[in-house]
PDB file of C-alpha atoms in Angstrom:
ATOM      1  CA  MET I   1       0.000   0.002   0.014  1.00 88.00           C
ATOM      2  CA  THR I   2       1.369   3.394  -1.006  1.00 89.00           C
ATOM      3  CA  PRO I   3       0.488   6.662   0.718  1.00 90.00           C
ATOM      4  CA  ASP I   4      -1.937   7.480  -2.161  1.00 92.00           C
ATOM      5  CA  GLN I   5      -3.577   4.036  -1.829  1.00 93.00           C
ATOM      6  CA  LEU I   6      -3.963   4.594   1.898  1.00 93.00           C
ATOM      7  CA  ASN I   7      -5.670   7.913   1.339  1.00 94.00           C
ATOM      8  CA  ASP I   8      -7.933   6.392  -1.347  1.00 95.00           C
ATOM      9  CA  THR I   9      -8.837   3.598   1.073  1.00 96.00           C
ATOM     10  CA  LEU I  10      -9.668   6.035   3.839  1.00 96.00           C
ATOM     11  CA  ASP I  11     -11.809   8.140   1.500  1.00 95.00           C
ATOM     12  CA  ALA I  12     -13.658   5.080   0.158  1.00 96.00           C
ATOM     13  CA  MET I  13     -14.327   3.765   3.668  1.00 96.00           C
ATOM     14  CA  ALA I  14     -15.627   7.162   4.825  1.00 95.00           C
ATOM     15  CA  ALA I  15     -17.922   7.412   1.793  1.00 95.00           C
ATOM     16  CA  ALA I  16     -19.216   3.846   2.222  1.00 96.00           C
ATOM     17  CA  ALA I  17     -19.889   4.369   5.941  1.00 96.00           C
ATOM     18  CA  GLY I  18     -22.778   6.752   5.229  1.00 93.00           C
ATOM     19  CA  ASP I  19     -24.472   7.551   8.533  1.00 94.00           C
ATOM     20  CA  ASP I  20     -22.924   4.623  10.394  1.00 97.00           C
ATOM     21  CA  PRO I  21     -19.954   5.845  12.464  1.00 96.00           C
ATOM     22  CA  ASN I  22     -18.956   2.227  13.202  1.00 97.00           C
ATOM     23  CA  LEU I  23     -17.993   1.826   9.569  1.00 97.00           C
ATOM     24  CA  LEU I  24     -15.659   4.839   9.481  1.00 97.00           C
ATOM     25  CA  PRO I  25     -11.923   4.209   9.416  1.00 97.00           C
ATOM     26  CA  GLY I  26     -10.876   3.443  12.997  1.00 96.00           C
ATOM     27  CA  LEU I  27      -7.309   2.151  12.978  1.00 97.00           C
ATOM     28  CA  ILE I  28      -4.442   1.900  10.511  1.00 96.00           C
ATOM     29  CA  THR I  29      -2.152  -1.033  11.198  1.00 96.00           C
ATOM     30  CA  VAL I  30       1.219  -1.199   9.452  1.00 94.00           C
ATOM     31  CA  ASP I  31       3.975  -3.832   9.322  1.00 93.00           C
ATOM     32  CA  THR I  32       7.256  -2.287  10.525  1.00 92.00           C
ATOM     33  CA  ASP I  33       9.109  -2.903   7.255  1.00 90.00           C
ATOM     34  CA  HIS I  34       6.259  -1.455   5.252  1.00 87.00           C
ATOM     35  CA  TRP I  35       6.262   1.645   7.452  1.00 85.00           C
ATOM     36  CA  VAL I  36       9.987   2.235   7.095  1.00 85.00           C
ATOM     37  CA  ASN I  37      10.066   1.616   3.349  1.00 83.00           C
ATOM     38  CA  VAL I  38       6.767   3.092   2.173  1.00 83.00           C
ATOM     39  CA  LEU I  39       4.195   4.557   4.525  1.00 82.00           C
ATOM     40  CA  SER I  40       6.455   6.870   6.558  1.00 82.00           C
ATOM     41  CA  ALA I  41       5.846   9.297   3.696  1.00 85.00           C
ATOM     42  CA  VAL I  42       2.264   9.937   4.863  1.00 87.00           C
ATOM     43  CA  ARG I  43       3.560  12.530   7.342  1.00 82.00           C
ATOM     44  CA  ALA I  44       1.860  11.068  10.347  1.00 86.00           C
ATOM     45  CA  LYS I  45       1.732  13.305  13.407  1.00 85.00           C
ATOM     46  CA  CYS I  46       1.848  12.807  17.163  1.00 84.00           C
ATOM     47  CA  THR I  47       0.655  16.035  18.745  1.00 78.00           C
ATOM     48  CA  ALA I  48       0.294  14.512  22.230  1.00 81.00           C
ATOM     49  CA  LEU I  49       1.549  11.234  23.704  1.00 80.00           C
ATOM     50  CA  HIS I  50      -1.956  10.101  24.680  1.00 80.00           C
ATOM     51  CA  ASP I  51      -3.117  10.625  21.081  1.00 82.00           C
ATOM     52  CA  GLY I  52      -0.427   8.426  19.563  1.00 86.00           C
ATOM     53  CA  LEU I  53       0.726   8.466  15.978  1.00 91.00           C
ATOM     54  CA  ARG I  54      -2.085   9.577  13.610  1.00 94.00           C
ATOM     55  CA  HIS I  55      -2.701  10.103   9.910  1.00 93.00           C
ATOM     56  CA  ARG I  56      -5.724  12.235   9.005  1.00 94.00           C
ATOM     57  CA  ASP I  57      -6.662  11.933  12.692  1.00 93.00           C
ATOM     58  CA  ILE I  58      -6.812   8.141  12.588  1.00 95.00           C
ATOM     59  CA  VAL I  59      -4.559   6.167  14.954  1.00 95.00           C
ATOM     60  CA  ILE I  60      -1.670   4.223  13.426  1.00 94.00           C
ATOM     61  CA  HIS I  61      -0.191   1.117  15.070  1.00 94.00           C
ATOM     62  CA  VAL I  62       3.178   0.051  13.639  1.00 92.00           C
ATOM     63  CA  GLY I  63       4.735  -3.263  14.566  1.00 92.00           C
ATOM     64  CA  SER I  64       6.441  -6.373  13.287  1.00 93.00           C
ATOM     65  CA  GLN I  65       3.305  -8.407  14.108  1.00 93.00           C
ATOM     66  CA  GLN I  66       0.959  -6.018  12.279  1.00 91.00           C
ATOM     67  CA  GLU I  67      -0.548  -6.490   8.841  1.00 94.00           C
ATOM     68  CA  THR I  68      -0.789  -3.331   6.726  1.00 94.00           C
ATOM     69  CA  LYS I  69      -4.503  -2.528   6.530  1.00 96.00           C
ATOM     70  CA  VAL I  70      -7.277  -0.165   7.652  1.00 97.00           C
ATOM     71  CA  LEU I  71      -9.873  -1.352  10.181  1.00 97.00           C
ATOM     72  CA  THR I  72     -13.304   0.129  10.705  1.00 97.00           C
ATOM     73  CA  ARG I  73     -14.132   1.490  14.164  1.00 97.00           C
ATOM     74  CA  ALA I  74     -16.208  -1.643  14.809  1.00 97.00           C
ATOM     75  CA  GLU I  75     -13.217  -3.859  13.940  1.00 97.00           C
ATOM     76  CA  ALA I  76     -10.697  -1.724  15.871  1.00 97.00           C
ATOM     77  CA  GLY I  77     -12.696  -1.521  19.082  1.00 95.00           C
ATOM     78  CA  ASP I  78     -10.907   0.497  21.729  1.00 93.00           C
ATOM     79  CA  ARG I  79      -7.557   0.211  19.969  1.00 93.00           C
ATOM     80  CA  GLY I  80      -8.379   3.243  17.738  1.00 92.00           C
ATOM     81  CA  GLU I  81      -9.848   5.467  20.445  1.00 91.00           C
ATOM     82  CA  PRO I  82     -10.321   8.328  20.866  1.00 91.00           C
ATOM     83  CA  TYR I  83     -12.053   8.439  17.492  1.00 93.00           C
ATOM     84  CA  ARG I  84     -12.243  11.654  15.546  1.00 90.00           C
ATOM     85  CA  ASP I  85     -13.706  12.574  12.200  1.00 88.00           C
ATOM     86  CA  PRO I  86     -11.205  11.713   9.470  1.00 88.00           C
ATOM     87  CA  LEU I  87      -9.482  14.778   8.096  1.00 87.00           C
ATOM     88  CA  PRO I  88      -9.424  15.342   4.356  1.00 86.00           C
ATOM     89  CA  ALA I  89      -6.342  14.260   2.427  1.00 84.00           C
ATOM     90  CA  GLY I  90      -3.737  16.910   1.839  1.00 71.00           C
TER      91      GLY I  90
END
């Protein structure tokens, strides 16, 4: 997944969610090698330690045991909290 593909995925999920907030993007998980080689270009931010690393205000978990994918809020459960409205790409 490239940064553009990630943004396209987030936009598609947000559009498909309609009025159901449980279907909005809730957590981005990324394999460590994929983060280092590809997705670090998304310019993720950590504005406060309790917020964690975020892209477009969606939490990112990076680890060697992670698969690179985007989970809905329902799939992510409390791992993506606190949830915020996804920011537009750019």
